Amino acid sequence: MSSTDAAAPEPARPPVHVPVLLERITELLAPACAADGAVLVDATLGLAGHSLAMLDAHPGLRLVGLDRDPEARAEAARRIEAAGHTDRVTLVPAVFDELPDVLARLGIDEVQGVLFDLGVSSLQLDRPDRGFSYSADAPLDMRMNPEAGRTAAEIVNTYPPKELARVLRVYGEERFASRIAAAIDRERAREPFTSTARLAELVREAIPAATRRTGGHPAKRTFQALRIEVNDELGVLERALPAAVDALAVGGRVVVITFHSLEDRIVKQTLAADAVDRTPPEFPMPVPELGPVLRLLTRGGEAASDEELAANPRAASARVRAAERIRRAA
Ligand SMILES: C[S@@+](CC[C@H](N)C(=O)[O-])C[C@H]1O[C@@H](n2cnc3c(N)ncnc32)[C@H](O)[C@@H]1O
């Protein structure tokens, strides 16, 4: 059947991909990545939106792209090939806290840029079968790498109620965490949870009726919390960020996009800790080896413009922070 046949179904097209804060990210990375042979690590390759923009802009740039999701790597590889950049790119299946091992295996001593665009990709969110979405029924999975680790169902069905409540309260900032955990505990005794829809419905029923109508879908915070726990997102970030700073050459830049306050706090504190002079105040002058390792490039967490928000509502909670390495470690 030809594609002009009016009765033919539309062919499946890849969703249009809108990288968050694209212009600002490429602007922040450009000074470090312009030279021939510069190496940029995209620690969260996703659909390679940011990476492709950097490869297009800097013909001498090499890219090391990490993603723990095999589907993301495959789709990114297709897009990179279609853009004609394959020979400058190495894709690596890895969780980004493995960065030091990855670079050692590739024989790379230092890099000029590291980009983190945290969280899940539109590919993951738009594929209901991955179990990230509370608005479609699917297996309760939420693993970014579907081949490794515990699923959300295993956590929901096995964590003691107190631990479950802690996860929901801390990672989801859910004020009804204990009520939801108690409801889960009662329900799972009847029948273990296997699907997103049953969990989403239970959360809706567990919270007070008056609050159901405010603040978006009632299960949003529970799903965020479980996703963070399933993928150990904060633990991985806490380990990876210092490793990324260590890997930077002098003049190299680290750029991080976060999507919620817990991530943003880790990034803010880690970068700030390396941007201070540690010379004791009683010393007569600054000691170069105790001086700052980083220079902050952003003032606070920068948000997307109103224009970008109008075009891409997913950018609403995005914040970017960036820093430049200004000296070698002592
Ligand atoms: C927000 S998307 C990145 C989108 C990308 N910047 C683009 O423009 O297409 C995040 C991606 O990073 C991956 N990811 C998240 N955390 C990761 C981690 N700790 N290690 C490796 N990959 C991770 C996810 O699987 C997802 O594909």
XYZ file of C-alpha atoms and ligand atoms in Angstrom:
357
model
C 0.000 0.000 0.000
C 1.413 3.346 -0.986
C 1.874 6.097 1.559
C -0.538 8.298 -0.395
C -3.451 5.876 0.174
C -5.952 7.828 2.253
C -7.049 4.686 4.140
C -3.496 3.696 5.209
C -2.616 4.215 8.858
C 0.006 6.875 9.541
C 3.482 5.278 9.711
C 4.945 5.299 13.243
C 7.237 8.317 13.538
C 9.782 8.915 16.282
C 8.423 11.531 18.686
C 9.777 15.006 18.016
C 12.605 15.487 20.446
C 13.068 18.828 22.168
C 16.295 18.957 24.206
C 15.869 21.072 27.316
C 17.669 24.442 27.526
C 19.537 23.578 24.320
C 20.844 27.039 23.494
C 22.144 27.727 27.005
C 23.753 24.287 27.302
C 25.653 24.589 24.014
C 26.701 28.141 24.961
C 28.063 26.959 28.320
C 29.984 24.034 26.818
C 31.278 25.797 23.682
C 34.404 27.537 25.053
C 35.712 24.205 26.394
C 34.723 22.062 23.426
C 35.701 24.151 20.399
C 39.304 22.952 19.966
C 40.136 20.005 17.690
C 40.407 16.793 19.695
C 38.347 18.117 22.618
C 36.382 15.354 24.362
C 32.835 15.843 25.625
C 31.223 13.217 27.826
C 27.448 13.198 27.545
C 26.706 11.237 30.705
C 22.975 11.048 29.877
C 22.909 10.579 26.125
C 19.154 9.939 25.802
C 18.104 10.760 22.243
C 21.403 12.629 21.733
C 19.676 15.997 21.339
C 22.358 18.006 23.133
C 25.154 15.811 21.784
C 24.099 16.290 18.172
C 23.990 20.063 18.594
C 27.531 19.991 20.012
C 28.839 17.682 17.256
C 27.232 19.891 14.599
C 28.748 23.040 16.100
C 32.293 21.705 16.711
C 33.749 19.632 13.851
C 36.855 18.633 15.854
C 34.903 17.447 18.924
C 34.890 13.801 20.058
C 31.942 12.527 22.024
C 31.742 9.776 24.620
C 28.049 9.074 25.207
C 26.839 7.089 28.221
C 23.370 5.753 28.842
C 22.169 2.915 31.047
C 19.169 2.352 28.737
C 19.818 0.088 25.714
C 16.852 1.546 23.797
C 18.169 5.084 24.281
C 21.634 4.087 23.034
C 20.172 2.380 19.968
C 17.997 5.370 19.092
C 20.862 7.811 19.751
C 23.150 5.725 17.519
C 20.591 5.948 14.690
C 20.334 9.705 15.039
C 24.110 10.186 15.238
C 24.597 8.040 12.130
C 21.880 9.926 10.241
C 23.731 13.165 11.073
C 27.020 11.690 9.764
C 28.915 11.877 13.084
C 29.473 8.197 13.879
C 33.265 8.297 13.449
C 33.641 10.894 16.240
C 31.428 9.120 18.734
C 31.861 6.292 21.233
C 28.704 5.046 22.924
C 29.109 3.141 26.162
C 26.526 1.159 28.141
C 27.153 2.446 31.656
C 25.643 4.019 34.726
C 27.313 7.420 34.868
C 29.021 6.859 38.214
C 31.215 4.403 36.261
C 32.750 7.393 34.446
C 36.327 6.912 35.784
C 36.360 3.246 34.628
C 34.863 4.140 31.258
C 37.522 6.803 30.614
C 40.314 4.490 31.803
C 39.126 1.743 29.426
C 39.078 4.257 26.553
C 42.577 5.526 27.469
C 41.290 9.077 28.050
C 43.146 10.963 30.823
C 41.084 14.122 30.887
C 38.054 15.610 29.156
C 36.970 19.101 28.184
C 33.282 18.780 28.987
C 30.814 16.664 30.941
C 27.074 17.087 30.528
C 24.399 15.609 32.777
C 20.752 16.018 31.723
C 19.204 14.094 34.575
C 16.068 12.038 34.860
C 14.140 10.124 32.253
C 13.953 10.852 28.538
C 10.855 11.552 26.479
C 11.486 8.139 24.887
C 11.124 6.474 28.299
C 8.135 8.579 29.366
C 6.295 8.168 26.087
C 6.658 4.372 26.077
C 3.937 3.179 28.461
C 5.407 -0.338 28.642
C 8.449 1.028 30.536
C 6.163 1.679 33.523
C 7.270 5.278 34.242
C 3.877 6.793 33.590
C 0.905 6.886 35.971
C -1.418 7.791 33.116
C -1.167 4.498 31.205
C -1.494 0.934 32.463
C 1.763 -1.052 32.213
C 3.975 -3.397 34.217
C 5.246 -1.580 37.310
C 8.900 -1.494 36.241
C 10.598 1.984 36.016
C 14.135 0.648 35.494
C 16.149 2.862 33.148
C 18.091 -0.277 32.289
C 15.390 -2.954 31.963
C 18.096 -5.622 32.242
C 19.394 -4.732 35.709
C 18.219 -4.107 39.242
C 14.931 -4.161 41.133
C 11.662 -3.125 39.559
C 9.223 -0.690 41.162
C 6.896 -3.661 41.742
C 9.572 -5.442 43.812
C 9.996 -2.327 45.961
C 6.244 -1.733 46.379
C 5.626 -5.382 47.277
C 8.565 -5.954 49.644
C 9.671 -2.768 51.457
C 8.513 -2.525 55.088
C 5.786 0.172 55.360
C 8.087 2.548 57.269
C 10.766 2.312 54.604
C 8.207 2.743 51.857
C 6.872 5.853 53.605
C 10.401 7.254 53.893
C 10.987 6.788 50.158
C 7.706 8.537 49.301
C 8.294 11.358 51.789
C 11.947 12.057 50.946
C 12.107 11.386 47.193
C 8.544 12.377 46.353
C 8.100 15.108 48.986
C 4.725 13.417 49.511
C 2.973 14.702 52.632
C 0.606 11.705 52.742
C 3.501 9.227 52.551
C 2.476 7.229 55.651
C -1.165 6.930 54.551
C -0.135 5.764 51.087
C 2.418 3.292 52.491
C -0.201 1.869 54.884
C -2.708 1.504 52.041
C -0.105 -0.246 49.883
C 0.722 -2.578 52.760
C -2.952 -3.555 53.185
C -3.575 -4.025 49.471
C -0.425 -6.013 48.668
C -1.368 -8.544 51.360
C -4.482 -9.217 49.301
C -2.639 -9.329 45.993
C 0.868 -8.114 45.048
C 1.096 -5.055 42.775
C 2.109 -5.677 39.189
C 0.650 -2.732 37.266
C 0.976 1.058 37.230
C -2.789 1.601 36.975
C -3.605 -0.295 40.173
C -0.938 1.618 42.105
C -2.037 4.992 40.674
C -5.645 4.267 41.631
C -4.690 3.162 45.144
C -2.700 6.374 45.708
C -5.653 8.425 44.502
C -7.934 6.671 46.968
C -5.431 6.891 49.839
C -5.124 10.670 49.905
C -7.847 12.928 51.336
C -10.588 13.675 48.779
C -10.166 17.446 49.186
C -6.532 17.329 48.029
C -7.184 15.117 44.988
C -8.122 18.091 42.885
C -4.945 20.125 43.529
C -1.313 19.784 42.440
C -1.672 17.572 39.360
C -2.227 13.806 39.347
C -2.268 12.447 42.910
C 0.158 9.638 41.980
C 2.772 11.963 40.453
C 4.891 12.278 43.599
C 4.680 8.559 44.431
C 5.814 7.623 40.921
C 8.701 10.109 41.055
C 9.795 8.709 44.416
C 9.713 5.102 43.225
C 11.621 5.964 40.053
C 14.364 7.665 42.101
C 14.576 4.647 44.429
C 14.513 2.054 41.614
C 17.396 3.751 39.801
C 19.260 5.023 42.909
C 19.269 8.361 41.129
C 20.547 10.505 43.994
C 23.230 8.058 45.137
C 24.559 7.746 41.605
C 24.625 11.539 41.190
C 26.457 12.037 44.495
C 29.185 9.651 43.329
C 29.339 10.818 39.726
C 29.634 14.577 40.095
C 32.975 14.625 41.982
C 34.259 12.045 39.481
C 33.237 14.315 36.603
C 35.069 17.277 38.174
C 38.157 15.075 38.657
C 38.068 14.096 34.986
C 38.033 17.701 33.730
C 41.095 19.275 32.175
C 41.884 22.826 33.295
C 39.438 24.973 31.315
C 37.033 22.021 31.093
C 33.383 22.525 32.007
C 30.714 20.506 33.770
C 27.084 21.333 33.044
C 24.157 19.771 34.911
C 20.423 19.995 34.244
C 18.267 18.882 37.173
C 14.515 18.355 37.422
C 13.768 18.481 41.122
C 15.055 20.160 44.236
C 16.789 17.073 45.673
C 19.009 16.728 42.613
C 19.572 20.465 42.402
C 20.702 20.599 46.039
C 23.341 17.904 45.435
C 24.653 19.738 42.365
C 24.664 23.125 44.099
C 26.526 21.810 47.158
C 29.049 19.713 45.215
C 30.012 22.496 42.825
C 30.058 25.142 45.576
C 32.361 23.002 47.744
C 34.978 22.989 44.974
C 34.595 26.684 44.249
C 35.839 27.929 47.627
C 39.302 28.879 48.787
C 40.286 26.553 51.633
C 43.184 28.652 52.869
C 42.667 29.009 56.656
C 41.592 32.592 57.484
C 44.568 33.073 59.802
C 47.050 32.574 56.905
C 48.542 35.862 55.643
C 47.845 35.058 51.994
C 45.998 32.464 49.887
C 47.779 29.124 49.421
C 47.534 28.207 45.715
C 47.114 24.468 46.434
C 44.167 25.261 48.704
C 42.507 27.623 46.237
C 39.256 26.866 44.421
C 39.245 24.074 41.852
C 36.130 25.372 40.095
C 34.725 28.702 38.961
C 30.929 28.787 38.964
C 29.460 29.805 35.599
C 25.820 30.149 36.621
C 24.176 32.269 39.287
C 21.881 29.885 41.141
C 19.967 27.329 39.110
C 19.031 28.913 35.790
C 15.520 28.147 34.488
C 14.153 27.918 30.971
C 12.800 31.067 29.321
C 9.048 31.734 29.104
C 9.316 31.099 25.374
C 10.822 27.646 25.902
C 8.250 26.810 28.574
C 5.427 27.666 26.203
C 6.858 25.289 23.593
C 8.018 22.537 25.972
C 6.158 22.227 29.304
C 8.565 19.452 30.392
C 11.218 22.159 30.828
C 9.213 23.727 33.671
C 11.223 22.233 36.520
C 14.587 22.209 34.696
C 17.474 24.098 36.332
C 20.989 24.336 34.968
C 24.195 24.819 36.919
C 27.677 24.852 35.429
C 31.294 25.294 36.476
C 34.748 25.503 34.916
C 37.845 23.799 36.226
C 40.455 26.449 36.990
C 43.349 24.448 38.431
C 44.681 20.957 38.783
C 44.251 19.134 42.074
C 47.245 19.578 44.428
C 16.701 13.470 30.153
S 17.342 12.175 29.220
C 18.640 12.906 28.299
C 18.187 13.575 27.041
C 19.322 14.057 26.175
N 20.079 15.128 26.789
C 18.810 14.484 24.830
O 18.894 15.674 24.491
O 18.325 13.638 24.114
C 18.225 11.244 30.390
C 18.861 9.982 29.844
O 19.891 9.623 30.728
C 19.801 8.283 31.060
N 20.271 8.195 32.438
C 19.669 8.730 33.525
N 20.400 8.453 34.620
C 21.472 7.752 34.197
C 22.599 7.209 34.865
N 22.736 7.311 36.189
N 23.535 6.573 34.131
C 23.403 6.464 32.791
N 22.340 6.943 32.105
C 21.399 7.589 32.799
C 18.367 7.884 30.877
O 18.287 6.508 30.553
C 17.916 8.794 29.739
O 18.049 8.166 28.506
